[in-house]
mmCIF file of C-alpha atoms in Angstrom:
data_model
loop_
_atom_site.group_PDB
_atom_site.id
_atom_site.type_symbol
_atom_site.label_atom_id
_atom_site.label_comp_id
_atom_site.label_asym_id
_atom_site.label_seq_id
_atom_site.Cartn_x
_atom_site.Cartn_y
_atom_site.Cartn_z
ATOM 1 C CA MET A 1 21.844 5.112 15.405
ATOM 2 C CA SER A 2 22.612 4.012 18.836
ATOM 3 C CA GLY A 3 21.714 6.487 21.875
ATOM 4 C CA HIS A 4 20.225 9.539 18.985
ATOM 5 C CA SER A 5 17.732 11.860 20.522
ATOM 6 C CA LYS A 6 14.489 11.858 19.652
ATOM 7 C CA TRP A 7 12.532 14.427 19.663
ATOM 8 C CA ALA A 8 9.205 13.822 20.369
ATOM 9 C CA THR A 9 10.851 12.744 23.948
ATOM 10 C CA THR A 10 12.305 15.840 24.704
ATOM 11 C CA LYS A 11 10.459 18.531 27.585
ATOM 12 C CA HIS A 12 10.690 21.059 25.407
ATOM 13 C CA LYS A 13 8.696 19.132 22.455
ATOM 14 C CA LYS A 14 5.916 17.745 25.170
ATOM 15 C CA ALA A 15 5.493 21.862 25.982
ATOM 16 C CA VAL A 16 5.140 22.667 22.848
ATOM 17 C CA ILE A 17 2.437 20.312 21.677
ATOM 18 C CA ASP A 18 0.775 21.008 25.341
ATOM 19 C CA ALA A 19 0.344 24.931 23.773
ATOM 20 C CA ARG A 20 -0.528 23.745 20.440
ATOM 21 C CA ARG A 21 -3.127 21.236 21.413
ATOM 22 C CA ALA A 22 -5.470 22.218 18.679
ATOM 23 C CA LYS A 23 -3.172 21.860 15.998
ATOM 24 C CA SER A 24 -1.717 18.657 17.693
ATOM 25 C CA PHE A 25 -5.341 17.167 17.649
ATOM 26 C CA ALA A 26 -5.892 18.362 13.698
ATOM 27 C CA LYS A 27 -2.651 16.399 12.477
ATOM 28 C CA LEU A 28 -3.625 13.309 14.609
ATOM 29 C CA ILE A 29 -6.998 13.200 13.036
ATOM 30 C CA LYS A 30 -5.872 13.285 9.621
ATOM 31 C CA ASN A 31 -3.276 10.637 10.453
ATOM 32 C CA ILE A 32 -6.723 8.981 11.278
ATOM 33 C CA GLU A 33 -8.283 9.021 8.061
ATOM 34 C CA VAL A 34 -5.901 8.344 6.389
ATOM 35 C CA ALA A 35 -5.589 4.891 8.426
ATOM 36 C CA ALA A 36 -8.732 4.376 7.943
ATOM 37 C CA LYS A 37 -8.925 5.502 3.929
ATOM 38 C CA ILE A 38 -6.145 3.054 3.019
ATOM 39 C CA GLY A 39 -6.887 -0.240 5.389
ATOM 40 C CA GLY A 40 -10.594 0.681 6.343
ATOM 41 C CA ALA A 41 -12.672 1.224 9.441
ATOM 42 C CA ASP A 42 -12.276 -2.274 11.070
ATOM 43 C CA LEU A 43 -9.578 -2.327 13.547
ATOM 44 C CA SER A 44 -8.914 -6.008 13.674
ATOM 45 C CA GLY A 45 -7.572 -5.867 10.347
ATOM 46 C CA ASN A 46 -5.677 -2.342 9.902
ATOM 47 C CA PRO A 47 -3.004 -2.374 12.730
ATOM 48 C CA THR A 48 -2.178 1.288 11.400
ATOM 49 C CA LEU A 49 -5.202 2.512 12.397
ATOM 50 C CA VAL A 50 -4.803 0.944 15.785
ATOM 51 C CA ASP A 51 -1.468 3.281 16.074
ATOM 52 C CA ALA A 52 -3.214 5.974 15.075
ATOM 53 C CA ILE A 53 -6.255 5.417 17.527
ATOM 54 C CA GLN A 54 -3.984 4.884 20.528
ATOM 55 C CA LYS A 55 -1.792 7.632 19.710
ATOM 56 C CA ALA A 56 -4.876 10.465 19.267
ATOM 57 C CA LYS A 57 -5.773 8.800 22.674
ATOM 58 C CA LYS A 58 -2.949 9.289 24.540
ATOM 59 C CA THR A 59 -2.753 12.651 23.367
ATOM 60 C CA SER A 60 -6.201 12.852 24.650
ATOM 61 C CA VAL A 61 -8.649 13.867 21.417
ATOM 62 C CA PRO A 62 -12.397 13.672 21.940
ATOM 63 C CA ASN A 63 -13.792 9.789 21.618
ATOM 64 C CA ASP A 64 -16.350 11.385 19.065
ATOM 65 C CA ASN A 65 -13.220 13.257 16.872
ATOM 66 C CA ILE A 66 -11.832 9.841 16.977
ATOM 67 C CA ASP A 67 -14.835 8.017 15.466
ATOM 68 C CA ARG A 68 -16.281 11.106 13.006
ATOM 69 C CA ALA A 69 -11.803 10.820 11.335
ATOM 70 C CA VAL A 70 -12.512 7.091 11.306
ATOM 71 C CA LYS A 71 -15.819 6.890 9.036
ATOM 72 C CA ARG A 72 -14.788 9.985 6.934
ATOM 73 C CA GLY A 73 -11.989 8.278 6.303
ATOM 74 C CA ALA A 74 -13.532 5.309 5.654
ATOM 75 C CA GLY A 75 -15.733 6.693 3.552
ATOM 76 C CA LEU A 76 -18.960 6.028 5.391
ATOM 77 C CA THR A 77 -19.774 9.866 5.478
ATOM 78 C CA GLY A 78 -20.010 10.471 1.958
ATOM 79 C CA GLU A 79 -16.638 12.781 2.466
ATOM 80 C CA SER A 80 -13.725 12.614 -0.156
ATOM 81 C CA ILE A 81 -10.769 12.738 1.734
ATOM 82 C CA ASP A 82 -7.422 13.168 -0.732
ATOM 83 C CA TYR A 83 -3.927 13.675 1.273
ATOM 84 C CA GLN A 84 -1.153 13.147 -0.572
ATOM 85 C CA THR A 85 2.138 12.423 1.455
ATOM 86 C CA ILE A 86 5.527 14.257 0.337
ATOM 87 C CA MET A 87 9.490 14.534 1.885
ATOM 88 C CA TYR A 88 11.536 17.599 1.455
ATOM 89 C CA GLU A 89 15.089 17.197 2.388
ATOM 90 C CA GLY A 90 17.103 19.790 3.782
ATOM 91 C CA TYR A 91 19.280 20.999 6.505
ATOM 92 C CA GLY A 92 18.476 22.740 9.283
ATOM 93 C CA PRO A 93 21.555 25.198 11.553
ATOM 94 C CA ASN A 94 25.063 23.939 11.942
ATOM 95 C CA GLY A 95 24.055 21.136 8.886
ATOM 96 C CA VAL A 96 21.598 19.153 10.519
ATOM 97 C CA ALA A 97 19.910 16.872 8.574
ATOM 98 C CA LEU A 98 16.053 17.111 8.286
ATOM 99 C CA LEU A 99 13.647 15.183 6.646
ATOM 100 C CA VAL A 100 10.424 17.393 6.471
ATOM 101 C CA GLU A 101 7.084 14.497 5.628
ATOM 102 C CA CYS A 102 3.838 16.820 4.834
ATOM 103 C CA LEU A 103 0.230 14.939 4.480
ATOM 104 C CA THR A 104 -1.653 17.749 2.285
ATOM 105 C CA ASP A 105 -4.490 18.313 -0.348
ATOM 106 C CA ASN A 106 -1.964 20.520 -1.910
ATOM 107 C CA ARG A 107 1.060 19.795 -3.045
ATOM 108 C CA ASN A 108 2.098 23.063 -4.807
ATOM 109 C CA ARG A 109 0.935 25.350 -1.182
ATOM 110 C CA ALA A 110 2.838 22.842 1.036
ATOM 111 C CA ALA A 111 6.283 23.434 -1.253
ATOM 112 C CA ALA A 112 5.958 26.859 -1.128
ATOM 113 C CA GLU A 113 5.165 27.047 2.748
ATOM 114 C CA VAL A 114 8.002 24.384 3.731
ATOM 115 C CA ARG A 115 10.290 26.290 1.652
ATOM 116 C CA THR A 116 9.582 29.791 3.053
ATOM 117 C CA ILE A 117 9.809 28.755 6.721
ATOM 118 C CA MET A 118 12.961 26.665 5.823
ATOM 119 C CA SER A 119 14.866 29.801 4.475
ATOM 120 C CA ARG A 120 13.523 32.435 7.378
ATOM 121 C CA ASN A 121 14.881 30.265 9.903
ATOM 122 C CA GLY A 122 18.512 29.259 9.275
ATOM 123 C CA GLY A 123 17.374 26.011 6.813
ATOM 124 C CA THR A 124 18.235 25.463 3.582
ATOM 125 C CA MET A 125 16.616 22.989 1.164
ATOM 126 C CA ALA A 126 17.962 19.855 -0.164
ATOM 127 C CA ASP A 127 18.097 18.271 -3.485
ATOM 128 C CA PRO A 128 15.833 14.800 -3.760
ATOM 129 C CA GLY A 129 17.812 12.254 -1.954
ATOM 130 C CA SER A 130 20.725 14.167 -0.775
ATOM 131 C CA VAL A 131 19.959 13.772 2.861
ATOM 132 C CA ALA A 132 17.351 10.872 3.268
ATOM 133 C CA TYR A 133 20.216 8.304 2.524
ATOM 134 C CA ASN A 134 21.535 8.846 6.116
ATOM 135 C CA PHE A 135 18.292 7.802 7.682
ATOM 136 C CA ASN A 136 16.427 4.252 7.562
ATOM 137 C CA ARG A 137 13.017 3.659 7.663
ATOM 138 C CA LYS A 138 12.106 1.540 11.346
ATOM 139 C CA GLY A 139 9.699 1.059 13.084
ATOM 140 C CA VAL A 140 9.592 3.135 16.584
ATOM 141 C CA ILE A 141 7.276 2.380 19.416
ATOM 142 C CA SER A 142 8.114 4.808 22.430
ATOM 143 C CA ILE A 143 7.580 3.944 26.140
ATOM 144 C CA THR A 144 7.204 6.595 29.032
ATOM 145 C CA LYS A 145 9.129 5.009 31.956
ATOM 146 C CA ALA A 146 7.223 3.685 34.618
ATOM 147 C CA ASP A 147 7.382 2.413 37.777
ATOM 148 C CA GLY A 148 8.565 -1.384 38.070
ATOM 149 C CA VAL A 149 9.312 -1.841 34.135
ATOM 150 C CA THR A 150 12.947 -1.752 33.207
ATOM 151 C CA GLU A 151 14.953 -1.627 30.147
ATOM 152 C CA ASP A 152 15.431 -5.563 30.641
ATOM 153 C CA ASP A 153 11.589 -6.026 31.396
ATOM 154 C CA ILE A 154 11.002 -4.502 27.376
ATOM 155 C CA LEU A 155 14.158 -6.197 25.751
ATOM 156 C CA MET A 156 12.664 -9.487 27.142
ATOM 157 C CA ALA A 157 9.144 -8.765 26.291
ATOM 158 C CA VAL A 158 10.277 -7.834 21.978
ATOM 159 C CA LEU A 159 13.242 -9.850 21.952
ATOM 160 C CA ASP A 160 11.836 -12.843 19.271
ATOM 161 C CA ALA A 161 8.964 -10.365 18.193
ATOM 162 C CA GLY A 162 12.212 -8.825 15.964
ATOM 163 C CA ALA A 163 13.737 -6.313 18.119
ATOM 164 C CA GLU A 164 16.560 -4.726 17.095
ATOM 165 C CA GLU A 165 17.193 -2.192 19.722
ATOM 166 C CA VAL A 166 16.063 -0.954 23.448
ATOM 167 C CA ASN A 167 17.363 2.013 23.735
ATOM 168 C CA ASP A 168 17.406 4.672 27.271
ATOM 169 C CA GLN A 169 15.772 7.833 26.564
ATOM 170 C CA GLY A 170 15.859 9.784 29.981
ATOM 171 C CA GLY A 171 12.545 10.096 30.119
ATOM 172 C CA GLY A 172 11.392 6.706 28.473
ATOM 173 C CA PHE A 173 12.234 3.895 26.502
ATOM 174 C CA GLU A 174 12.180 3.636 22.863
ATOM 175 C CA VAL A 175 12.094 -0.563 20.761
ATOM 176 C CA ILE A 176 13.823 -0.245 17.251
ATOM 177 C CA THR A 177 12.840 -2.386 14.707
ATOM 178 C CA ASP A 178 12.323 -3.841 11.159
ATOM 179 C CA PRO A 179 9.131 -1.920 10.034
ATOM 180 C CA SER A 180 7.668 -5.587 9.015
ATOM 181 C CA HIS A 181 7.882 -6.711 12.823
ATOM 182 C CA LEU A 182 6.709 -3.534 14.258
ATOM 183 C CA VAL A 183 2.950 -4.694 14.860
ATOM 184 C CA ALA A 184 4.495 -8.040 16.419
ATOM 185 C CA ALA A 185 6.472 -6.173 18.678
ATOM 186 C CA ARG A 186 3.413 -4.030 19.909
ATOM 187 C CA THR A 187 1.881 -7.199 20.544
ATOM 188 C CA ALA A 188 4.312 -8.542 22.095
ATOM 189 C CA LEU A 189 4.297 -5.094 24.371
ATOM 190 C CA GLN A 190 0.409 -5.869 25.335
ATOM 191 C CA GLU A 191 0.545 -9.101 25.672
ATOM 192 C CA ALA A 192 3.751 -8.520 28.722
ATOM 193 C CA GLY A 193 1.339 -6.044 30.237
ATOM 194 C CA ILE A 194 3.801 -2.303 28.965
ATOM 195 C CA ASP A 195 1.750 0.534 27.981
ATOM 196 C CA TYR A 196 3.657 2.034 25.144
ATOM 197 C CA ASP A 197 2.959 6.050 23.930
ATOM 198 C CA SER A 198 3.295 5.474 20.490
ATOM 199 C CA ALA A 199 4.667 2.596 17.501
ATOM 200 C CA GLU A 200 4.986 3.999 14.354
ATOM 201 C CA ALA A 201 7.123 3.799 11.426
ATOM 202 C CA GLU A 202 9.593 6.381 11.206
ATOM 203 C CA PHE A 203 12.857 7.726 9.354
ATOM 204 C CA VAL A 204 16.023 7.201 12.359
ATOM 205 C CA PRO A 205 19.528 8.212 11.218
ATOM 206 C CA ASN A 206 22.028 6.013 10.820
ATOM 207 C CA VAL A 207 24.968 9.061 12.556
ATOM 208 C CA SER A 208 23.710 11.338 14.642
ATOM 209 C CA VAL A 209 25.632 14.323 15.367
ATOM 210 C CA GLU A 210 26.063 16.068 18.925
ATOM 211 C CA VAL A 211 25.139 19.630 18.934
ATOM 212 C CA ASP A 212 25.531 22.457 21.219
ATOM 213 C CA ALA A 213 22.754 24.150 23.416
ATOM 214 C CA GLU A 214 23.053 27.312 20.772
ATOM 215 C CA THR A 215 22.462 25.507 17.604
ATOM 216 C CA ALA A 216 20.082 22.511 19.781
ATOM 217 C CA ARG A 217 18.054 26.259 20.342
ATOM 218 C CA LYS A 218 18.415 27.134 16.396
ATOM 219 C CA VAL A 219 16.910 23.667 15.710
ATOM 220 C CA PHE A 220 14.277 23.901 17.417
ATOM 221 C CA ARG A 221 13.062 27.153 16.354
ATOM 222 C CA LEU A 222 13.224 25.667 12.936
ATOM 223 C CA ILE A 223 11.098 22.713 14.190
ATOM 224 C CA ASP A 224 8.825 24.814 15.886
ATOM 225 C CA ALA A 225 7.554 27.013 12.787
ATOM 226 C CA LEU A 226 7.899 24.072 10.442
ATOM 227 C CA GLU A 227 5.233 22.046 12.765
ATOM 228 C CA ASP A 228 3.091 25.172 12.232
ATOM 229 C CA SER A 229 2.304 24.130 9.195
ATOM 230 C CA ASP A 230 -0.722 22.591 8.301
ATOM 231 C CA ASP A 231 0.481 20.662 6.153
ATOM 232 C CA VAL A 232 3.834 19.121 7.697
ATOM 233 C CA GLN A 233 2.802 16.107 9.885
ATOM 234 C CA ASN A 234 6.505 14.735 11.001
ATOM 235 C CA ILE A 235 10.095 16.076 11.177
ATOM 236 C CA PHE A 236 12.924 13.947 11.159
ATOM 237 C CA ALA A 237 15.971 14.823 12.061
ATOM 238 C CA ASN A 238 19.585 13.336 12.767
ATOM 239 C CA PHE A 239 21.119 15.626 16.516
ATOM 240 C CA HIS A 240 22.186 14.139 19.119
ATOM 241 C CA ILE A 241 21.479 16.528 22.480
ATOM 242 C CA PRO A 242 24.318 15.267 25.371
ATOM 243 C CA PRO A 243 23.036 15.234 28.882
ATOM 244 C CA ASP A 244 25.048 18.127 29.673
ATOM 245 C CA VAL A 245 23.491 20.280 27.067
ATOM 246 C CA GLN A 246 19.504 18.785 27.964
ATOM 247 C CA ALA A 247 20.384 19.967 31.562
ATOM 248 C CA VAL A 248 20.793 23.653 29.594
ATOM 249 C CA LEU A 249 17.686 23.574 27.804
ATOM 250 C CA ASP A 250 15.823 22.383 30.713
ATOM 251 C CA ALA A 251 16.842 25.339 32.685
ATOM 252 C CA ASP A 252 15.444 27.291 29.549
ATOM 253 C CA ASP A 253 11.824 25.697 30.057
ATOM 254 C CA GLU A 254 11.719 26.724 33.728
#
């Protein structure tokens, strides 16, 4: 797991998010609605909602939109929120393993869209369980690098809060925990005055595969197409981009 490349940390990913701000807002709002439905609107008793709101605010979702989503999800507006979480498994170009997490109100539509997108972009669907065993569910806290905050500072802050690893991802750091320790690690960072971008339970690969620039471009195209689907909420993959390949990809974006 050490050294795996998280898709969300790449410059390319950030550019995609900027270009699709409206779609990104909709997915963040959906996360807030679901968290509020499951745990209620009281932030003090719903850490999942706290993290969903934090992520939305980091992406500049307006406060009014966030407030309405909390009320809607908690049933305070009389509206009904009914989303299902579905996980699809598959392979991208050159055998890169993919988990595609959907949050949808129409299971048949989500399945058809994911299957079509995979087949049109060099991917293949896989049987349930044939890919998932390559991943473990972990708590992942993403931290953008800032002046005066070192890897050792982060490690010292979260060590006693159940953190398993602190990884340098180039433009930021990643704290890996057991999902049950995610809230404790997040709180420890706050108490240490260290700002974080997101704190979520994610699927982290046990073993990552290195990809060359051409394979990475193909995988990116597939992930871009999947993220265009309103039903697709998260994508987890097991590819690792070596520094020399990342430099080539950065040059593509210039």
